[in-house]
Coordinates of C-alpha atoms and ligand atoms in Angstrom, one line a residue:
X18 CA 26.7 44.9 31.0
X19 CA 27.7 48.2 33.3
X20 CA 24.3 49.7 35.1
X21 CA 24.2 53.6 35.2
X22 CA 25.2 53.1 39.0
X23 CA 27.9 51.6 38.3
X24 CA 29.3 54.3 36.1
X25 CA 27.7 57.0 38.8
X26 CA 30.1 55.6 41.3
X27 CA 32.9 55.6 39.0
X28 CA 32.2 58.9 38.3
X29 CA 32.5 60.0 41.6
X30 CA 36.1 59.3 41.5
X31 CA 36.8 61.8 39.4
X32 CA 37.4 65.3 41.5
X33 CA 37.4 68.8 40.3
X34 CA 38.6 71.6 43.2
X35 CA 37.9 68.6 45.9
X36 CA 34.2 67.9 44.6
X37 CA 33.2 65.1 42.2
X38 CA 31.7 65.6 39.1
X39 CA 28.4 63.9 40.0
X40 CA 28.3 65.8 43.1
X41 CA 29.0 69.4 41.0
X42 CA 26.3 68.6 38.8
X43 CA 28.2 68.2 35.7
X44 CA 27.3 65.3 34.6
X45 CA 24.4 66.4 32.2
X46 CA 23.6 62.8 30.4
X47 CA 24.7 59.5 29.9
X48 CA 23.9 56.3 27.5
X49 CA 24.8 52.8 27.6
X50 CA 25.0 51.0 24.5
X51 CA 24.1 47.2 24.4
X52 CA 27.4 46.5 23.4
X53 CA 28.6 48.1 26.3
X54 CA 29.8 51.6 24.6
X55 CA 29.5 54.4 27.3
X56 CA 28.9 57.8 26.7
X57 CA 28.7 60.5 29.8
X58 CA 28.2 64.2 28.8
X59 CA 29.7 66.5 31.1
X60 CA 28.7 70.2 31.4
X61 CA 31.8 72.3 32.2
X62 CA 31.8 76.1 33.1
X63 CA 34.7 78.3 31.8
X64 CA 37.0 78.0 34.8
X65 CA 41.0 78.5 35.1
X66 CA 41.8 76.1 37.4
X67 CA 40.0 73.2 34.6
X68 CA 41.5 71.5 31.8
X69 CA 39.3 70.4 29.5
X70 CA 41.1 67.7 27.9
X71 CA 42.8 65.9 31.4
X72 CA 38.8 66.1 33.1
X73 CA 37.8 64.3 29.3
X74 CA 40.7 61.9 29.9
X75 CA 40.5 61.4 33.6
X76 CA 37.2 60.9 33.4
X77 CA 37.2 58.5 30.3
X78 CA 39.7 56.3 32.5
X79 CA 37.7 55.8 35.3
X80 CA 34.3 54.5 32.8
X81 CA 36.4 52.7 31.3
X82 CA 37.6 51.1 34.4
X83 CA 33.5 49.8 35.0
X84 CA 33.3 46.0 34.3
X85 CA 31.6 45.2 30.7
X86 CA 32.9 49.0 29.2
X87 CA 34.0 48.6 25.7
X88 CA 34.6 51.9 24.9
X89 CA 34.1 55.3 26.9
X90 CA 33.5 58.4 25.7
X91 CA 32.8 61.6 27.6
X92 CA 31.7 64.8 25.6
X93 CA 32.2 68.2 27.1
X94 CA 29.2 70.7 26.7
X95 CA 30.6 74.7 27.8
X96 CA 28.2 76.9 29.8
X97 CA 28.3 80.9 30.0
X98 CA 29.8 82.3 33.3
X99 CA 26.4 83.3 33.9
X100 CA 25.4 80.1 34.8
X101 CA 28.6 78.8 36.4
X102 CA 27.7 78.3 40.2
X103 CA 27.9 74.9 40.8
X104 CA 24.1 73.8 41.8
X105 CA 23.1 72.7 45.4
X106 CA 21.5 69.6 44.8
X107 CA 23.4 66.6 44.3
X108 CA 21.8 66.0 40.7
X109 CA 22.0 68.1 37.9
X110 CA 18.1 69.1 37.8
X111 CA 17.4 71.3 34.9
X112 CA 14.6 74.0 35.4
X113 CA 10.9 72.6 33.7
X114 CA 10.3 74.7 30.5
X115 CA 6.7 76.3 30.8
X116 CA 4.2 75.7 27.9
X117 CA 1.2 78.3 28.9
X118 CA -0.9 77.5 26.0
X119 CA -0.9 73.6 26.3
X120 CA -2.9 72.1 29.3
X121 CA -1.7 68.7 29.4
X122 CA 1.9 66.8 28.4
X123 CA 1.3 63.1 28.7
X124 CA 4.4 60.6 27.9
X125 CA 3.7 57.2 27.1
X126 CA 6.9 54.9 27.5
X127 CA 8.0 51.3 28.0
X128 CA 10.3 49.2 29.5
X129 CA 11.7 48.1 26.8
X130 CA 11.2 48.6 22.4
X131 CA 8.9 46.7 20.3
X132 CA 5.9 46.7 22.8
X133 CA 3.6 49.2 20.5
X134 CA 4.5 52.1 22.2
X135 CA 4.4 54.4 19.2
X136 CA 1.6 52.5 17.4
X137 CA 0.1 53.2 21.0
X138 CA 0.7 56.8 20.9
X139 CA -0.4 57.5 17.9
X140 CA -4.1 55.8 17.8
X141 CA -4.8 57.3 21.3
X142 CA -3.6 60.9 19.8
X143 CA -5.6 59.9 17.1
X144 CA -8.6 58.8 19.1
X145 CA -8.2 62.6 21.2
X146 CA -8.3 64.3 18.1
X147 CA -11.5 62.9 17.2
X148 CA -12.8 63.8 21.0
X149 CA -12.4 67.1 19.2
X150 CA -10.0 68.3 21.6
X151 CA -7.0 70.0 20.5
X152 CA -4.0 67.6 20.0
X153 CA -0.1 67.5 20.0
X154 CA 1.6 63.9 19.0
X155 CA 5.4 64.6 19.2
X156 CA 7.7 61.5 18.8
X157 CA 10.8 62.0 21.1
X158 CA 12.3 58.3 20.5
X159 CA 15.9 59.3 19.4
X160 CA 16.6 55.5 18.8
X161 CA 14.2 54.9 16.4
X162 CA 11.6 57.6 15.6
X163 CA 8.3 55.6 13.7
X164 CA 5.6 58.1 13.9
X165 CA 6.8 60.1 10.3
X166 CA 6.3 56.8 9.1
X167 CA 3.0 55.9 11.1
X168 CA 1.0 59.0 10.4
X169 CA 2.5 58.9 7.0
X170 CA 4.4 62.6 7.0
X171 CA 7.3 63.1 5.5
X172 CA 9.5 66.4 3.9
X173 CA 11.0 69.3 5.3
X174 CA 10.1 70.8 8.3
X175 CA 9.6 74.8 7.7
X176 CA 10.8 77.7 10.3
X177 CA 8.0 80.5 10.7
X178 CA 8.8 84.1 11.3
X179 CA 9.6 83.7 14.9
X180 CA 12.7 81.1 13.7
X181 CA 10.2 78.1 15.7
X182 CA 9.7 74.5 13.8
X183 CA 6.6 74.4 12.7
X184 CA 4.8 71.1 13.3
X185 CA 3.4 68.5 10.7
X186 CA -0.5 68.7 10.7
X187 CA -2.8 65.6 10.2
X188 CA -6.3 65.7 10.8
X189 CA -5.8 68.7 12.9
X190 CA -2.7 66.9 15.1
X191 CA 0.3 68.8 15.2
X192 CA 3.6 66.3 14.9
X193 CA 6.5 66.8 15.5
X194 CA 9.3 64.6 15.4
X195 CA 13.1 63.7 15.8
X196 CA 13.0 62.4 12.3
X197 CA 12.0 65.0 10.5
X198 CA 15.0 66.8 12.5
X199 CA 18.2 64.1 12.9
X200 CA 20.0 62.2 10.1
X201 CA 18.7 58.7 9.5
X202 CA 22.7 57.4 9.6
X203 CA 23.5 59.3 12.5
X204 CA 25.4 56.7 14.6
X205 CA 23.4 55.9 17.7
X206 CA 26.1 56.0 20.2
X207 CA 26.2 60.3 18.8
X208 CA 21.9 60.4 19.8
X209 CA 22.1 59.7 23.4
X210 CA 24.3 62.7 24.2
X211 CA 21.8 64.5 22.1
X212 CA 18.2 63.5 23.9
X213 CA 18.5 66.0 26.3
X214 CA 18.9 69.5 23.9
X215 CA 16.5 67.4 21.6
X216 CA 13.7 67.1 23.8
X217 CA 13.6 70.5 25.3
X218 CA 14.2 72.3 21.5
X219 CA 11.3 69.9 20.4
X220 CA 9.3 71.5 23.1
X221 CA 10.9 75.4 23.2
X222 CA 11.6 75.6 19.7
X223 CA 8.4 74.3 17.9
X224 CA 5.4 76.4 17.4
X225 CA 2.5 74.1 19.1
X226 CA -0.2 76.6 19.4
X227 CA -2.7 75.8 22.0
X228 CA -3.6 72.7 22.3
X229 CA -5.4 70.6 24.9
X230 CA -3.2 67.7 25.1
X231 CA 0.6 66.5 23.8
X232 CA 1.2 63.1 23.8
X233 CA 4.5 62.5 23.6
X234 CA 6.3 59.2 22.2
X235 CA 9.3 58.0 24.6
X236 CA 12.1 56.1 23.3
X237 CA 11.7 52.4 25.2
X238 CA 13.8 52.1 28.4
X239 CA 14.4 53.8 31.5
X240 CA 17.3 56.2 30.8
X241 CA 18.1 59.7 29.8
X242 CA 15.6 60.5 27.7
X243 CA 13.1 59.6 30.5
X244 CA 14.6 61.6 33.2
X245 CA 15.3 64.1 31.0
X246 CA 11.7 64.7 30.4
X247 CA 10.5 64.3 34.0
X248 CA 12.8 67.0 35.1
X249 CA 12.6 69.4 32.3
X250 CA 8.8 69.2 31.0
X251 CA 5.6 69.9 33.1
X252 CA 4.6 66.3 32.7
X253 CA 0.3 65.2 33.5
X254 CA 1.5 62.2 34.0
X255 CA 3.1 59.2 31.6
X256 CA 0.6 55.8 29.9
X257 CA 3.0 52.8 30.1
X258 CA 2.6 49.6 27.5
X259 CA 3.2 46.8 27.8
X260 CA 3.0 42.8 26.3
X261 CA 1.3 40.5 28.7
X262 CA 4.7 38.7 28.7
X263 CA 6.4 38.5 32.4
X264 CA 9.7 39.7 30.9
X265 CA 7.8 42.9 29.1
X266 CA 5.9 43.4 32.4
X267 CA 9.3 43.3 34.4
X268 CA 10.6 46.3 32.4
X269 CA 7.5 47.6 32.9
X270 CA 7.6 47.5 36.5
X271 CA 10.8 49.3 35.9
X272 CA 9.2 52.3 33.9
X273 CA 6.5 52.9 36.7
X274 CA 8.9 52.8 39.5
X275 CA 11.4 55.5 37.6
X276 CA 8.5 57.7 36.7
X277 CA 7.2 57.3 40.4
X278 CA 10.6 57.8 41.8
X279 CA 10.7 61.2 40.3
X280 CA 6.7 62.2 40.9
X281 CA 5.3 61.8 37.9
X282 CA 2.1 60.1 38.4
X283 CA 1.0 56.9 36.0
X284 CA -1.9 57.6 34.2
X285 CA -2.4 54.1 33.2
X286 CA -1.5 50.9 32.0
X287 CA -2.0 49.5 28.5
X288 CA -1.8 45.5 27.7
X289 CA -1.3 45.7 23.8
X290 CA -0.6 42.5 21.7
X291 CA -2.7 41.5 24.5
X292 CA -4.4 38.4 22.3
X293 CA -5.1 37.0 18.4
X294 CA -8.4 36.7 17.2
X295 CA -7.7 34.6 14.0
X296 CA -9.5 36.5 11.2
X297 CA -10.5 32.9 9.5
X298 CA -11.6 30.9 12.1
X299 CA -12.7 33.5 14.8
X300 CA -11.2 32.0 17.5
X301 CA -9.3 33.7 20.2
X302 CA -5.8 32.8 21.2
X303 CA -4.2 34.2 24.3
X304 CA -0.4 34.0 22.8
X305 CA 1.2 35.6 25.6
X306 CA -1.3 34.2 28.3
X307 CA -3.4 37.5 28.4
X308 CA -4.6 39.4 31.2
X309 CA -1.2 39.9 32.8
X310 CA -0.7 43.7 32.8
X311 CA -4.7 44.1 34.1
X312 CA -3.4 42.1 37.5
X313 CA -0.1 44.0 37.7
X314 CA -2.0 47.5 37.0
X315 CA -4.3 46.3 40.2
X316 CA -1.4 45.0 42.2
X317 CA 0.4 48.2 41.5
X318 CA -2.7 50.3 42.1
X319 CA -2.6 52.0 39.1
X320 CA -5.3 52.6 36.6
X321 CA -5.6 49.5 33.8
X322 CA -6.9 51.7 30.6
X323 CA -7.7 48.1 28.2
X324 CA -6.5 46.4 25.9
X325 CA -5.4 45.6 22.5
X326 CA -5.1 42.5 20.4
X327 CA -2.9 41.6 18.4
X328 CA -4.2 41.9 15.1
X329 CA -3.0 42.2 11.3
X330 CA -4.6 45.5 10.5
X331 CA -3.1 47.6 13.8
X332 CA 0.2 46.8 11.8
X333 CA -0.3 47.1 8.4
X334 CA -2.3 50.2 9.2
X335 CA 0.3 51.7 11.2
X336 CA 2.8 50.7 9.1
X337 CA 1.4 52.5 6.1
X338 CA 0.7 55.9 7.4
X339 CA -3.1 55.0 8.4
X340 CA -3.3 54.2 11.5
X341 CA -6.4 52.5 12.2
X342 CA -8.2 54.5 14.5
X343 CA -8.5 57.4 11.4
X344 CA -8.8 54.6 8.7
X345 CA -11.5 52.2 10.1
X346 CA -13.8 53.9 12.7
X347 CA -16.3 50.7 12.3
X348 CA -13.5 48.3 14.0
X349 CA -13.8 47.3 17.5
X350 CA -10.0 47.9 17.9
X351 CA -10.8 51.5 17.2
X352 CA -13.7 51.7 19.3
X353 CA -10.6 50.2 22.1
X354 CA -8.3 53.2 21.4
X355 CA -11.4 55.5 22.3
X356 CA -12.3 53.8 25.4
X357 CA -8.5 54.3 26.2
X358 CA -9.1 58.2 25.6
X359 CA -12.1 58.9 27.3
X360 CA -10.3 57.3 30.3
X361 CA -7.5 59.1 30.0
X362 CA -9.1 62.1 29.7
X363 CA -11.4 61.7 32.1
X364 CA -8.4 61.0 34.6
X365 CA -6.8 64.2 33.5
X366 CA -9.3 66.5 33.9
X367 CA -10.7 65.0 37.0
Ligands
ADP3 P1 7.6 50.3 20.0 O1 7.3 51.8 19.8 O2 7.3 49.8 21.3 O3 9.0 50.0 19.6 P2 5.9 50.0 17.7 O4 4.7 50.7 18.0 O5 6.9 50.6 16.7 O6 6.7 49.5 19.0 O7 5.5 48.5 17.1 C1 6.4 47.6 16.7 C2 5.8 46.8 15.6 O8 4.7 46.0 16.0 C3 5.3 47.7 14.4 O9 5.5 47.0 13.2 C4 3.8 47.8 14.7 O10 3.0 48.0 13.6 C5 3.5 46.4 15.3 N1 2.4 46.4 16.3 C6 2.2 47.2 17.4 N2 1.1 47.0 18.0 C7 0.5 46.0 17.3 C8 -0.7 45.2 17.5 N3 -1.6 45.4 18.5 N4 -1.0 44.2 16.6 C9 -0.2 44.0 15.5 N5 1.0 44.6 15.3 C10 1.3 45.6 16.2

């Protein structure tokens, strides 16, 4: 399987007027498929001395030459003249929007997909909309967007006089998601390239209001999408779930680490599927031998915010549009998700 290092480096064989691409800043995104399809999106300025299609080609050889590469494919995206001085830094660092009228942007990722990270999201945005504070839920997961789906929205979204999106509201929340904007058959290996514009039009172009808090649902993984949002949104901080599992809380290791490595502080940790309490016979089984994300959070220094079992009604609920924390305020899981909030909140405007 190639690592985005190893496709960095190979990048950095490719020269335009003496200087790599990496080092020019050009290279503006990049996905790995499973299977081992790359795709790198390159930023080019209008510029005599380059041709388009050799750079495409040159470049698409040298991925191509990266051990486990099935397929390469580079994209090239034009910028005006206006923009064309080839940055300083090494990295191609994209100025951070600014949202005036929201106070907080809080991301809540994994390591890796089918952790709960949107069912996550969405009961904690849930449980901060019944705090009565103002809140924002917009599902950024390119891959596989669930919250439509989870908070049980659907249709067209409308454009307001001011040509901005105009969120989804439930209960107050205003969502927003890359489903109610991409094309359920849209090949995946086209969405990578797209995360970057995606994100910051989900941000720029949609009319949030004020609100006290978005709570933003990554797509699983430590890529694009991740850095993308570091470097481009005014980020409070980012919640990580994770399964007890070891494996779950290696890649979750690996989601702290990216989000430290580019200053963005961890709000928390979050064990979901954490245990089963069988509904018949009341008894609690620690599937995943529970308790495993608590003792990393502590090892790691950051703040554990609880847990959540796994349990019947957190799926079907979710599943059906109702997610629990709005459809059965008596349950102890909701009272869970609150805890969660108050924590979080507290953290945030400490
Ligand atoms: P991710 O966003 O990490 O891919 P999802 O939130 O989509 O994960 O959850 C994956 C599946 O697991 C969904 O069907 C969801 O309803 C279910 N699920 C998530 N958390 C729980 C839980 N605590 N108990 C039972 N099912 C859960």
């Amino acid at each position: 399987m190639p690592t985005e290092q190893k496709i960095l480096a190979a990048l950095r064989t490719v020269l335009h007027n003496g200087q790599d691409v990496v080092e020019r800043g050009m290279v503006a995104g990049m996905t790995i498929a499973p299977e081992g399809k790359v795709s790198v999106i390159l930023q080019i300025t209008p510029d005599k001395s380059l041709d388009p299609d050799a750079l495409k080609k040159q470049t698409e050889k040298a991925i191509a030459g990266v051990g486990g590469v099935t397929s390469a494919s580079v994209i090239l995206t034009a910028h005006q003249a206006a923009h064309a001085a080839p940055p300083e830094r090494k990295s191609h660092v994209p100025q951070k929007l600014s949202l005036p009228h929201v106070k907080y942007i809080v991301a809540v990722a994994s390591g890796k997909g089918g952790v709960g990270k949107s069912t996550t999201a969405v009961n904690l945005a849930c449980a901060l909309a019944q705090k009565g504070l103002k809140v924002g839920l917009l599902d950024a997961d390119i891959y596989g967007p669930s919250i439509p789906r989870m908070m049980g929205l659907s249709g067209k979204t409308e454009t307001n006089a001011d040509k901005k999106l105009v969120p989804h509201l439930r209960e107050g929340m205003a969502v927003m998601s890359m489903g109610f904007l991409i094309d359920e058959e849209m090949p995946m290996v086209w969405r990578g390239p797209m995360v970057h514009t995606a994100i910051t039009q989900l941000f720029r172009d949609v009319e949030w209001g004020a609100r006290d808090i978005i709570v933003v649902d990554l797509p699983p993984g430590t890529g694009d999408a991740q850095l993308t949002m570091a470097q481009s949104v005014p980020l409070a901080g980012a919640v990580i779930v994770s399964t007890p599992q070891d494996i779950a809380l290696l890649d979750a290791r690996k989601g702290i680490a990216m989000f430290q490595k580019v200053d963005v502080p961890i709000l928390g940790l979050i064990e979901n599927m954490s245990y089963f309490d069988c509904p018949h016979c009341h008894t609690r089984t620690d599937i995943f031998s529970h308790g495993g994300a608590h003792a990393e959070a502590d090892k790691l220094k950051v703040l554990f915010l609880g847990e959540i079992p796994l349990d019947l009604a957190v799926r079907e609920k979710s599943d059906s549009g109702q997610p629990i924390v709005l459809s059965d305020p008596a349950s102890p899981i909701t009272a869970q998700y609150k805890a969660m909030a108050d924590q979080l909140w507290a953290s945030l405007s400490a």
